[in-house]
Short mmCIF file of C-alpha atoms and ligand atoms in Angstrom, two decimals:
data_model
loop_
_atom_site.label_atom_id
_atom_site.label_comp_id
_atom_site.label_asym_id
_atom_site.label_seq_id
_atom_site.Cartn_x
_atom_site.Cartn_y
_atom_site.Cartn_z
CA UNK I 1 186.02 -7.91 -25.78
CA UNK I 2 188.19 -5.45 -23.86
CA UNK I 3 190.22 -2.77 -25.61
CA UNK I 4 193.38 -4.59 -24.59
CA UNK I 5 192.51 -7.89 -26.20
CA UNK I 6 193.29 -8.06 -29.89
CA UNK I 7 190.24 -8.87 -32.00
CA UNK I 8 189.85 -12.06 -33.97
CA UNK I 9 190.96 -11.39 -37.55
CA UNK I 10 190.36 -13.40 -40.67
CA UNK I 11 192.76 -12.56 -43.49
CA UNK I 12 191.02 -13.91 -46.55
CA UNK I 13 192.86 -14.91 -49.73
CA UNK I 14 196.53 -14.44 -48.87
CA UNK I 15 199.53 -16.32 -50.23
CA UNK I 16 202.10 -16.97 -47.48
CA UNK I 17 205.55 -16.23 -48.97
CA UNK I 18 203.86 -15.86 -52.36
CA UNK I 19 203.74 -19.65 -52.63
CA UNK I 20 200.77 -21.76 -53.75
CA UNK I 21 197.11 -20.85 -54.03
CA UNK I 22 195.50 -18.23 -51.78
CA UNK I 23 194.45 -19.43 -48.32
CA UNK I 24 192.73 -17.87 -45.33
CA UNK I 25 194.65 -17.06 -42.15
CA UNK I 26 192.89 -16.81 -38.80
CA UNK I 27 194.49 -14.58 -36.16
CA UNK I 28 193.29 -14.91 -32.57
CA UNK I 29 194.72 -13.64 -29.27
CA UNK I 30 197.66 -12.13 -31.12
CA UNK I 31 198.69 -15.45 -32.67
CA UNK I 32 198.24 -17.20 -35.99
CA UNK I 33 195.47 -19.67 -35.07
CA UNK I 34 194.76 -21.45 -38.36
CA UNK I 35 195.89 -21.43 -41.98
CA UNK I 36 193.93 -23.02 -44.79
CA UNK I 37 190.63 -23.12 -46.62
CA UNK I 38 188.70 -23.80 -43.40
CA UNK I 39 190.55 -21.28 -41.23
CA UNK I 40 187.44 -19.14 -41.02
CA UNK I 41 185.06 -21.89 -39.87
CA UNK I 42 183.37 -21.08 -36.51
CA UNK I 43 184.24 -17.40 -36.80
CA UNK I 44 182.87 -15.36 -33.88
CA UNK I 45 180.37 -12.65 -34.84
CA UNK I 46 182.63 -9.75 -33.87
CA UNK I 47 185.57 -10.98 -36.00
CA UNK I 48 187.17 -8.58 -38.47
CA UNK I 49 187.39 -9.89 -42.01
CA UNK I 50 189.93 -8.52 -44.47
CA UNK I 51 189.83 -9.81 -48.02
CA UNK I 52 193.36 -9.34 -49.34
CA UNK I 53 192.63 -10.57 -52.86
CA UNK I 54 195.60 -12.93 -53.22
CA UNK I 55 198.26 -10.64 -51.69
CA UNK I 56 201.63 -12.12 -50.72
CA UNK I 57 201.76 -12.61 -46.94
CA UNK I 58 205.12 -12.09 -45.25
CA UNK I 59 206.31 -11.84 -41.66
CA UNK I 60 206.22 -8.20 -40.49
CA UNK I 61 209.44 -6.38 -41.32
CA UNK I 62 212.09 -5.50 -38.74
CA UNK I 63 214.22 -2.37 -39.22
CA UNK I 64 217.52 -2.22 -37.36
CA UNK I 65 218.12 1.41 -38.35
CA UNK I 66 215.50 4.15 -38.05
CA UNK I 67 215.80 7.76 -36.91
CA UNK I 68 212.66 8.94 -35.10
CA UNK I 69 213.92 12.38 -33.91
CA UNK I 70 212.03 12.26 -30.60
CA UNK I 71 213.14 13.74 -28.28
CA UNK I 72 214.38 16.99 -29.76
CA UNK I 73 213.28 17.35 -33.35
CA UNK I 74 209.60 16.56 -33.17
CA UNK I 75 209.04 18.98 -36.04
CA UNK I 76 210.66 16.40 -38.37
CA UNK I 77 209.46 13.07 -36.89
CA UNK I 78 208.00 11.71 -33.69
CA UNK I 79 207.68 8.21 -32.32
CA UNK I 80 204.01 8.39 -33.38
CA UNK I 81 204.58 9.64 -36.94
CA UNK I 82 207.53 7.28 -37.44
CA UNK I 83 205.44 4.38 -36.13
CA UNK I 84 202.73 5.28 -38.65
CA UNK I 85 205.32 5.32 -41.45
CA UNK I 86 206.59 1.95 -40.21
CA UNK I 87 203.09 0.46 -40.19
CA UNK I 88 202.49 1.69 -43.73
CA UNK I 89 205.81 0.17 -44.78
CA UNK I 90 204.90 -3.27 -43.37
CA UNK I 91 207.20 -2.94 -40.34
CA UNK I 92 206.23 -4.41 -36.98
CA UNK I 93 209.49 -3.62 -35.14
CA UNK I 94 211.93 -0.77 -35.58
CA UNK I 95 215.14 0.20 -33.79
CA UNK I 96 215.24 3.93 -33.10
CA UNK I 97 218.77 5.31 -33.33
CA UNK I 98 220.36 7.15 -30.42
CA UNK I 99 221.22 10.46 -32.12
CA UNK I 100 218.22 12.29 -30.69
CA UNK I 101 218.48 15.58 -28.75
CA UNK I 102 219.26 14.82 -25.97
CA UNK I 103 220.81 11.59 -27.19
CA UNK I 104 219.63 8.20 -25.98
CA UNK I 105 222.75 7.79 -23.90
CA UNK I 106 221.13 7.00 -20.55
CA UNK I 107 218.31 4.90 -19.19
CA UNK I 108 215.95 7.82 -18.59
CA UNK I 109 215.87 8.62 -22.29
CA UNK I 110 215.84 5.03 -23.58
CA UNK I 111 213.01 4.06 -21.21
CA UNK I 112 211.04 7.15 -22.15
CA UNK I 113 211.26 6.42 -25.90
CA UNK I 114 210.28 2.82 -25.17
CA UNK I 115 207.20 3.93 -23.22
CA UNK I 116 206.12 6.37 -25.92
CA UNK I 117 206.46 3.55 -28.46
CA UNK I 118 204.27 1.29 -26.32
CA UNK I 119 201.59 3.93 -25.91
CA UNK I 120 201.51 4.63 -29.66
CA UNK I 121 201.14 0.89 -30.16
CA UNK I 122 201.62 0.66 -33.93
CA UNK I 123 204.82 -1.40 -33.82
CA UNK I 124 207.58 -2.38 -31.41
CA UNK I 125 209.89 0.60 -30.89
CA UNK I 126 213.27 -0.48 -29.57
CA UNK I 127 215.47 2.44 -28.59
CA UNK I 128 219.13 1.98 -29.50
CA UNK I 129 221.45 3.15 -26.74
CA UNK I 130 224.49 5.31 -27.44
CA UNK I 131 227.90 3.67 -27.07
CA UNK I 132 229.54 6.86 -25.80
CA UNK I 133 228.27 9.78 -23.74
CA UNK I 134 226.85 12.48 -26.02
CA UNK I 135 227.97 10.38 -29.04
CA UNK I 136 231.32 12.07 -28.62
CA UNK I 137 233.37 8.89 -28.92
CA UNK I 138 235.19 9.40 -25.63
CA UNK I 139 233.50 7.91 -22.59
CA UNK I 140 231.41 4.73 -22.60
CA UNK I 141 227.79 5.01 -21.51
CA UNK I 142 226.14 2.88 -18.81
CA UNK I 143 225.14 0.22 -21.30
CA UNK I 144 224.29 -2.22 -18.53
CA UNK I 145 221.73 0.15 -17.03
CA UNK I 146 220.06 0.77 -20.38
CA UNK I 147 220.07 -2.98 -21.07
CA UNK I 148 218.45 -3.84 -17.74
CA UNK I 149 215.92 -0.99 -17.83
CA UNK I 150 212.34 -1.20 -19.02
CA UNK I 151 213.43 -0.77 -22.64
CA UNK I 152 215.78 -3.74 -22.37
CA UNK I 153 218.17 -2.08 -24.82
CA UNK I 154 219.94 -4.70 -26.91
CA UNK I 155 221.66 -2.66 -29.62
CA UNK I 156 224.10 0.17 -28.97
CA UNK I 157 225.33 2.61 -31.60
CA UNK I 158 226.65 6.15 -31.94
CA UNK I 159 225.18 6.12 -35.46
CA UNK I 160 225.57 9.42 -37.23
CA UNK I 161 229.01 9.39 -35.61
CA UNK I 162 231.66 6.69 -35.73
CA UNK I 163 233.20 5.21 -32.58
CA UNK I 164 236.48 6.20 -34.18
CA UNK I 165 238.95 5.70 -31.32
CA UNK I 166 240.14 2.09 -31.53
CA UNK I 167 240.67 1.85 -27.79
CA UNK I 168 237.14 3.08 -27.03
CA UNK I 169 235.74 0.66 -29.63
CA UNK I 170 237.77 -2.17 -28.14
CA UNK I 171 236.41 -1.46 -24.65
CA UNK I 172 232.87 -1.11 -25.98
CA UNK I 173 233.11 -4.50 -27.69
CA UNK I 174 234.53 -6.16 -24.58
CA UNK I 175 231.80 -4.65 -22.42
CA UNK I 176 229.08 -5.60 -24.92
CA UNK I 177 230.23 -9.22 -25.04
CA UNK I 178 229.86 -9.45 -21.27
CA UNK I 179 226.38 -7.95 -21.40
CA UNK I 180 225.23 -9.98 -24.41
CA UNK I 181 224.34 -6.87 -26.41
CA UNK I 182 225.32 -5.75 -29.89
CA UNK I 183 227.43 -2.79 -31.03
CA UNK I 184 226.35 -1.36 -34.40
CA UNK I 185 229.02 0.77 -36.02
CA UNK I 186 228.60 3.74 -38.38
CA UNK I 187 231.87 3.05 -40.19
CA UNK I 188 233.44 6.39 -41.06
CA UNK I 189 237.02 7.31 -40.23
CA UNK I 190 236.48 11.01 -39.52
CA UNK I 191 240.03 11.99 -40.46
CA UNK I 192 239.27 10.87 -44.02
CA UNK I 193 235.90 12.60 -44.38
CA UNK I 194 236.53 16.16 -43.23
CA UNK I 195 234.21 18.40 -45.22
CA UNK I 196 233.07 15.49 -47.39
CA UNK I 197 229.56 15.67 -48.85
CA UNK I 198 229.63 13.15 -51.71
CA UNK I 199 231.31 9.92 -52.77
CA UNK I 200 234.93 10.55 -53.77
CA UNK I 201 235.00 9.74 -57.48
CA UNK I 202 234.58 11.18 -60.96
CA UNK I 203 231.10 12.61 -60.31
CA UNK I 204 232.13 14.57 -57.20
CA UNK I 205 235.28 15.76 -58.96
CA UNK I 206 233.26 17.07 -61.90
CA UNK I 207 230.63 18.70 -59.69
CA UNK I 208 233.21 20.28 -57.40
CA UNK I 209 232.04 18.44 -54.28
CA UNK I 210 234.40 17.27 -51.53
CA UNK I 211 234.70 13.48 -51.56
CA UNK I 212 234.17 10.75 -48.92
CA UNK I 213 236.51 7.97 -50.00
CA UNK I 214 235.53 4.32 -49.75
CA UNK I 215 238.59 3.84 -47.53
CA UNK I 216 236.93 5.90 -44.78
CA UNK I 217 234.32 3.15 -44.46
CA UNK I 218 236.47 0.14 -45.28
CA UNK I 219 239.30 0.95 -42.88
CA UNK I 220 236.83 0.98 -39.98
CA UNK I 221 235.09 -2.21 -41.14
CA UNK I 222 238.45 -4.01 -41.29
CA UNK I 223 239.57 -2.60 -37.95
CA UNK I 224 236.32 -3.45 -36.18
CA UNK I 225 236.24 -7.00 -37.56
CA UNK I 226 239.66 -7.54 -35.99
CA UNK I 227 238.71 -5.84 -32.72
CA UNK I 228 235.56 -7.99 -32.51
CA UNK I 229 237.61 -11.12 -33.16
CA UNK I 230 239.99 -10.35 -30.32
CA UNK I 231 237.23 -9.26 -27.94
CA UNK I 232 235.17 -12.38 -28.68
CA UNK I 233 232.34 -9.95 -29.42
CA UNK I 234 229.75 -9.49 -32.13
CA UNK I 235 229.80 -6.37 -34.28
CA UNK I 236 227.22 -5.09 -36.75
CA UNK I 237 228.08 -2.78 -39.64
CA UNK I 238 225.47 -0.11 -40.39
CA UNK I 239 224.64 0.87 -43.99
CA UNK I 240 227.41 -0.96 -45.88
CA UNK I 241 228.01 1.03 -49.06
CA UNK I 242 231.07 -0.16 -50.97
CA UNK I 243 232.38 -3.09 -52.99
CA UNK I 244 235.38 -3.19 -50.67
CA UNK I 245 233.19 -3.50 -47.58
CA UNK I 246 231.54 -6.53 -49.19
CA UNK I 247 234.99 -8.11 -49.73
CA UNK I 248 235.96 -7.40 -46.11
CA UNK I 249 232.72 -8.90 -44.78
CA UNK I 250 233.33 -12.00 -46.87
CA UNK I 251 236.84 -12.28 -45.47
CA UNK I 252 235.78 -11.68 -41.87
CA UNK I 253 232.92 -14.18 -42.02
CA UNK I 254 235.27 -16.77 -43.53
CA UNK I 255 237.52 -16.28 -40.47
CA UNK I 256 234.60 -17.07 -38.19
CA UNK I 257 234.37 -13.50 -36.90
CA UNK I 258 230.91 -12.61 -35.52
CA UNK I 259 230.20 -9.79 -37.91
CA UNK I 260 226.86 -8.89 -39.50
CA UNK I 261 225.89 -6.07 -41.84
CA UNK I 262 222.93 -4.21 -43.25
CA UNK I 263 222.43 -2.37 -46.53
CA UNK I 264 219.91 0.38 -47.22
CA UNK I 265 217.42 0.40 -50.12
CA UNK I 266 219.00 3.66 -51.38
CA UNK I 267 222.50 2.16 -51.59
CA UNK I 268 221.02 -0.79 -53.50
CA UNK I 269 219.12 1.39 -55.97
CA UNK I 270 220.78 4.78 -56.40
CA UNK I 271 224.26 5.84 -57.43
CA UNK I 272 226.12 9.14 -57.31
CA UNK I 273 225.08 10.21 -60.82
CA UNK I 274 221.89 11.43 -59.04
CA UNK I 275 223.97 14.30 -57.67
CA UNK I 276 224.14 15.94 -61.12
CA UNK I 277 221.18 18.14 -60.17
CA UNK I 278 222.84 19.24 -56.90
CA UNK I 279 219.57 18.38 -55.18
CA UNK I 280 220.21 18.10 -51.43
CA UNK I 281 217.69 15.27 -51.19
CA UNK I 282 220.47 12.97 -52.45
CA UNK I 283 222.91 13.90 -49.72
CA UNK I 284 223.30 10.97 -47.31
CA UNK I 285 225.93 9.28 -45.14
CA UNK I 286 227.55 7.15 -46.31
CA UNK I 287 227.15 8.81 -49.72
CA UNK I 288 225.56 7.25 -52.79
CA UNK I 289 228.44 5.37 -54.43
CA UNK I 290 229.05 4.18 -58.01
CA UNK I 291 227.04 1.71 -60.10
CA UNK I 292 229.43 -1.18 -59.41
CA UNK I 293 228.97 -0.68 -55.68
CA UNK I 294 225.18 -0.99 -55.99
CA UNK I 295 225.63 -4.24 -57.94
CA UNK I 296 228.10 -5.67 -55.42
CA UNK I 297 225.72 -4.78 -52.57
CA UNK I 298 222.79 -6.51 -54.31
CA UNK I 299 224.86 -9.66 -54.90
CA UNK I 300 226.05 -9.61 -51.30
CA UNK I 301 222.48 -9.40 -50.01
CA UNK I 302 221.42 -12.28 -52.25
CA UNK I 303 224.35 -14.46 -51.15
CA UNK I 304 224.04 -13.59 -47.45
CA UNK I 305 227.40 -11.80 -47.15
CA UNK I 306 225.23 -8.82 -46.21
CA UNK I 307 222.66 -10.10 -43.75
CA UNK I 308 219.74 -7.75 -44.04
CA UNK I 309 218.10 -4.58 -45.30
CA UNK I 310 217.79 -1.61 -42.93
CA UNK I 311 216.18 1.64 -43.98
CA UNK I 312 218.31 4.33 -42.27
CA UNK I 313 215.04 6.31 -42.37
CA UNK I 314 216.39 9.83 -41.69
CA UNK I 315 213.74 12.56 -41.71
CA UNK I 316 214.86 16.18 -42.16
CA UNK I 317 212.94 19.44 -42.39
CA UNK I 318 212.48 21.06 -45.81
CA UNK I 319 214.77 23.98 -44.91
CA UNK I 320 217.53 21.48 -44.05
CA UNK I 321 217.31 19.75 -47.42
CA UNK I 322 216.17 22.37 -49.93
CA UNK I 323 219.40 24.35 -49.85
CA UNK I 324 222.83 24.25 -51.46
CA UNK I 325 224.09 20.68 -51.66
CA UNK I 326 226.95 21.01 -49.20
CA UNK I 327 224.70 22.66 -46.60
CA UNK I 328 221.96 20.01 -46.80
CA UNK I 329 221.69 17.61 -43.87
CA UNK I 330 222.58 14.03 -44.79
CA UNK I 331 219.76 11.49 -44.74
CA UNK I 332 216.62 10.37 -46.56
CA UNK I 333 213.27 8.79 -45.73
CA UNK I 334 213.03 5.02 -46.07
CA UNK I 335 210.31 3.20 -44.13
CA UNK I 336 207.47 3.51 -46.65
CA UNK I 337 209.53 2.72 -49.74
CA UNK I 338 211.82 -0.11 -48.59
CA UNK I 339 209.66 -3.08 -49.59
CA UNK I 340 208.82 -1.81 -53.10
CA UNK I 341 212.50 -1.12 -53.81
CA UNK I 342 213.81 -4.45 -52.57
CA UNK I 343 210.99 -6.23 -54.40
CA UNK I 344 211.76 -4.37 -57.64
CA UNK I 345 215.51 -4.97 -57.51
CA UNK I 346 215.61 -8.52 -56.26
CA UNK I 347 212.24 -10.30 -56.51
CA UNK I 348 210.93 -8.87 -59.79
CA UNK I 349 214.39 -9.47 -61.29
CA UNK I 350 214.22 -13.14 -60.24
CA UNK I 351 217.28 -13.00 -57.98
CA UNK I 352 215.29 -13.64 -54.83
CA UNK I 353 212.05 -15.34 -53.85
CA UNK I 354 209.56 -13.75 -51.45
CA UNK I 355 210.89 -16.18 -48.86
CA UNK I 356 214.38 -14.76 -49.40
CA UNK I 357 212.99 -11.25 -49.04
CA UNK I 358 211.35 -12.29 -45.76
CA UNK I 359 214.75 -13.47 -44.57
CA UNK I 360 216.53 -10.17 -45.28
CA UNK I 361 213.73 -7.85 -44.14
CA UNK I 362 212.36 -9.80 -41.19
CA UNK I 363 213.90 -13.06 -39.95
CA UNK I 364 217.57 -12.09 -40.12
CA UNK I 365 217.28 -8.60 -38.59
CA UNK I 366 215.16 -10.09 -35.78
CA UNK I 367 217.85 -12.71 -35.15
CA UNK I 368 220.63 -10.12 -35.18
CA UNK I 369 218.74 -8.09 -32.57
CA UNK I 370 217.84 -11.16 -30.54
CA UNK I 371 214.07 -10.65 -30.88
CA UNK I 372 212.12 -13.82 -30.27
CA UNK I 373 208.62 -12.65 -31.21
CA UNK I 374 209.43 -10.96 -34.52
CA UNK I 375 210.74 -12.36 -37.77
CA UNK I 376 209.03 -15.65 -37.04
CA UNK I 377 207.75 -18.04 -39.72
CA UNK I 378 204.11 -17.77 -40.78
CA UNK I 379 202.79 -20.82 -38.93
CA UNK I 380 200.09 -21.77 -36.45
CA UNK I 381 201.01 -20.71 -32.92
CA UNK I 382 203.42 -17.98 -34.01
CA UNK I 383 202.94 -14.27 -33.09
CA UNK I 384 200.77 -12.51 -35.68
CA UNK I 385 203.20 -9.88 -36.97
CA UNK I 386 202.53 -9.82 -40.69
CA UNK I 387 202.79 -7.73 -43.85
CA UNK I 388 200.56 -8.19 -46.90
CA UNK I 389 202.07 -7.14 -50.22
CA UNK I 390 200.46 -6.73 -53.62
CA UNK I 391 203.29 -7.50 -56.06
CA UNK I 392 201.76 -5.72 -59.01
CA UNK I 393 199.83 -2.65 -57.90
CA UNK I 394 201.85 0.28 -59.27
CA UNK I 395 201.98 3.45 -57.17
CA UNK I 396 203.91 6.69 -57.41
CA UNK I 397 205.82 8.14 -54.47
CA UNK I 398 204.71 11.60 -53.34
CA UNK I 399 206.68 12.86 -50.35
CA UNK I 400 203.84 14.99 -49.04
CA UNK I 401 201.55 11.95 -48.92
CA UNK I 402 203.85 9.86 -46.74
CA UNK I 403 203.00 9.39 -43.05
CA UNK I 404 206.35 10.82 -42.03
CA UNK I 405 206.37 14.44 -40.80
CA UNK I 406 209.18 15.09 -43.28
CA UNK I 407 209.09 14.70 -47.05
CA UNK I 408 212.75 14.16 -47.96
CA UNK I 409 212.29 11.15 -50.19
CA UNK I 410 214.74 10.68 -53.06
CA UNK I 411 212.05 8.64 -54.85
CA UNK I 412 209.63 11.51 -55.47
CA UNK I 413 207.71 10.79 -58.67
CA UNK I 414 209.10 7.27 -59.05
CA UNK I 415 206.64 4.43 -59.66
CA UNK I 416 207.03 1.03 -58.00
CA UNK I 417 205.03 -2.12 -58.75
CA UNK I 418 204.91 -3.65 -55.26
CA UNK I 419 202.86 -2.09 -52.51
CA UNK I 420 202.28 -2.95 -48.84
CA UNK I 421 198.49 -3.18 -48.47
CA UNK I 422 198.14 -4.42 -44.92
CA UNK I 423 200.10 -4.78 -41.69
CA UNK I 424 199.18 -6.89 -38.68
CA UNK I 425 200.99 -6.10 -35.43
CA UNK I 426 200.49 -8.34 -32.40
CA UNK I 427 197.23 -9.57 -33.85
CA UNK I 428 195.81 -6.15 -34.77
CA UNK I 429 195.54 -4.58 -38.19
CA UNK I 430 197.66 -1.40 -37.94
CA UNK I 431 197.47 -0.43 -41.58
CA UNK I 432 195.21 -1.20 -44.50
CA UNK I 433 195.54 0.28 -48.02
CA UNK I 434 197.56 3.28 -46.83
CA UNK I 435 195.30 4.06 -43.90
CA UNK I 436 196.88 3.78 -40.46
CA UNK I 437 194.48 2.18 -38.00
CA UNK I 438 194.71 3.36 -34.40
C1 LIG U 1 221.52 9.97 -40.36
C2 LIG U 1 220.70 11.02 -39.63
O1 LIG U 1 220.18 11.92 -40.29
O2 LIG U 1 220.54 10.93 -38.41
N1 LIG U 1 221.93 10.52 -41.61
C3 LIG U 1 222.38 9.85 -42.67
O3 LIG U 1 222.79 10.50 -43.65
N2 LIG U 1 222.35 8.55 -42.76
C4 LIG U 1 222.65 9.50 -39.53
C5 LIG U 1 223.26 8.21 -40.01
O4 LIG U 1 222.56 7.20 -40.19
O5 LIG U 1 224.48 8.16 -40.19
ZN1 LIG U 2 224.93 6.16 -39.92
#
């Protein structure tokens, strides 16, 4: 067996989608080769056997929104460390946002990130291309070049910054429709968020923090839905965070507008009362909102108004987070805690099945990105990108123990019942019980 050929794997005692009795799954040549009690018959001697003890088997997760910080801030995350975090989180494909230093606004950078991802080999790393040069919101990038390069860039975003100028956004959407690529918008009207560090509401008022009103997000969501309609383009809304955004998405989808949206685990779980301690770990864009927003976001994910979960994994160095609240960089880690949070909020509560969770964490994000070999059903002949989850294996989050080079998790000390215990990427086990396998 050459180093390039994936080994034959037998996953013993797994429950696809958490349904029915445990079965065995045979993985050969990177594909699911057999499922059932006899899947392991005629196993070659060199096969790897992993007894997963009845774990739920899901398609590997796909993250449309990750920050990997390479190039430029390799002290906080690299493609390699972020890939390890992804593997531990059950992810087999992640989209690496363009706000690196230098930004991913040209083919040289997007192809280089792509190649590093390939050589690390723990999951598919898809660089996102910037919409505008330097993420400045002024001049469109050469999207076509990035799309036709080695990386085959299919999502473009200035995330971290909003494409705020309506004329630039209109042109970007028109151009993207012609190229068959997707624009993902960080919806934040900058004129409404000058100096803002927290959600505008009673908590920020009491704590003396400058507020980021919901209207800063919602006005851009409404505008971009209309621009996408008129351009005949698709648009994707990053990290939806408000009740009003949910209403606008509902409206836009009812009009037949090609709009999709993601929500982060932290906007589903946490609200702005966390800011009481002034701990910079809770600073994030868009900010943690109020309890009714978290409930509306959960309902929207269950009903499909919000299409998928994306982590917005945003590593930052300790000195950038452990400082006065307003000086802390916005962003929090997400890859290694996404599954346990979504499982706790929506599966353990009975609002979703594991199959529903597979839709919002794997199938739907893969569809939105146009990936054909990710987010696939667990079936014979399909690519073996898989995540094994123990639903009731409580663990406590410790930032320093995460694979990420940064430790800015808002879940420090929190205990979750569900745990990712194994990840299979292109037919290879990339992670087992917390250990990342090269
Ligand atoms: C992100 C980052 O750190 O790059 N920060 C954040 O608060 N979410 C940028 C972004 O996703 O907007
Ligand atoms: Zn953003």
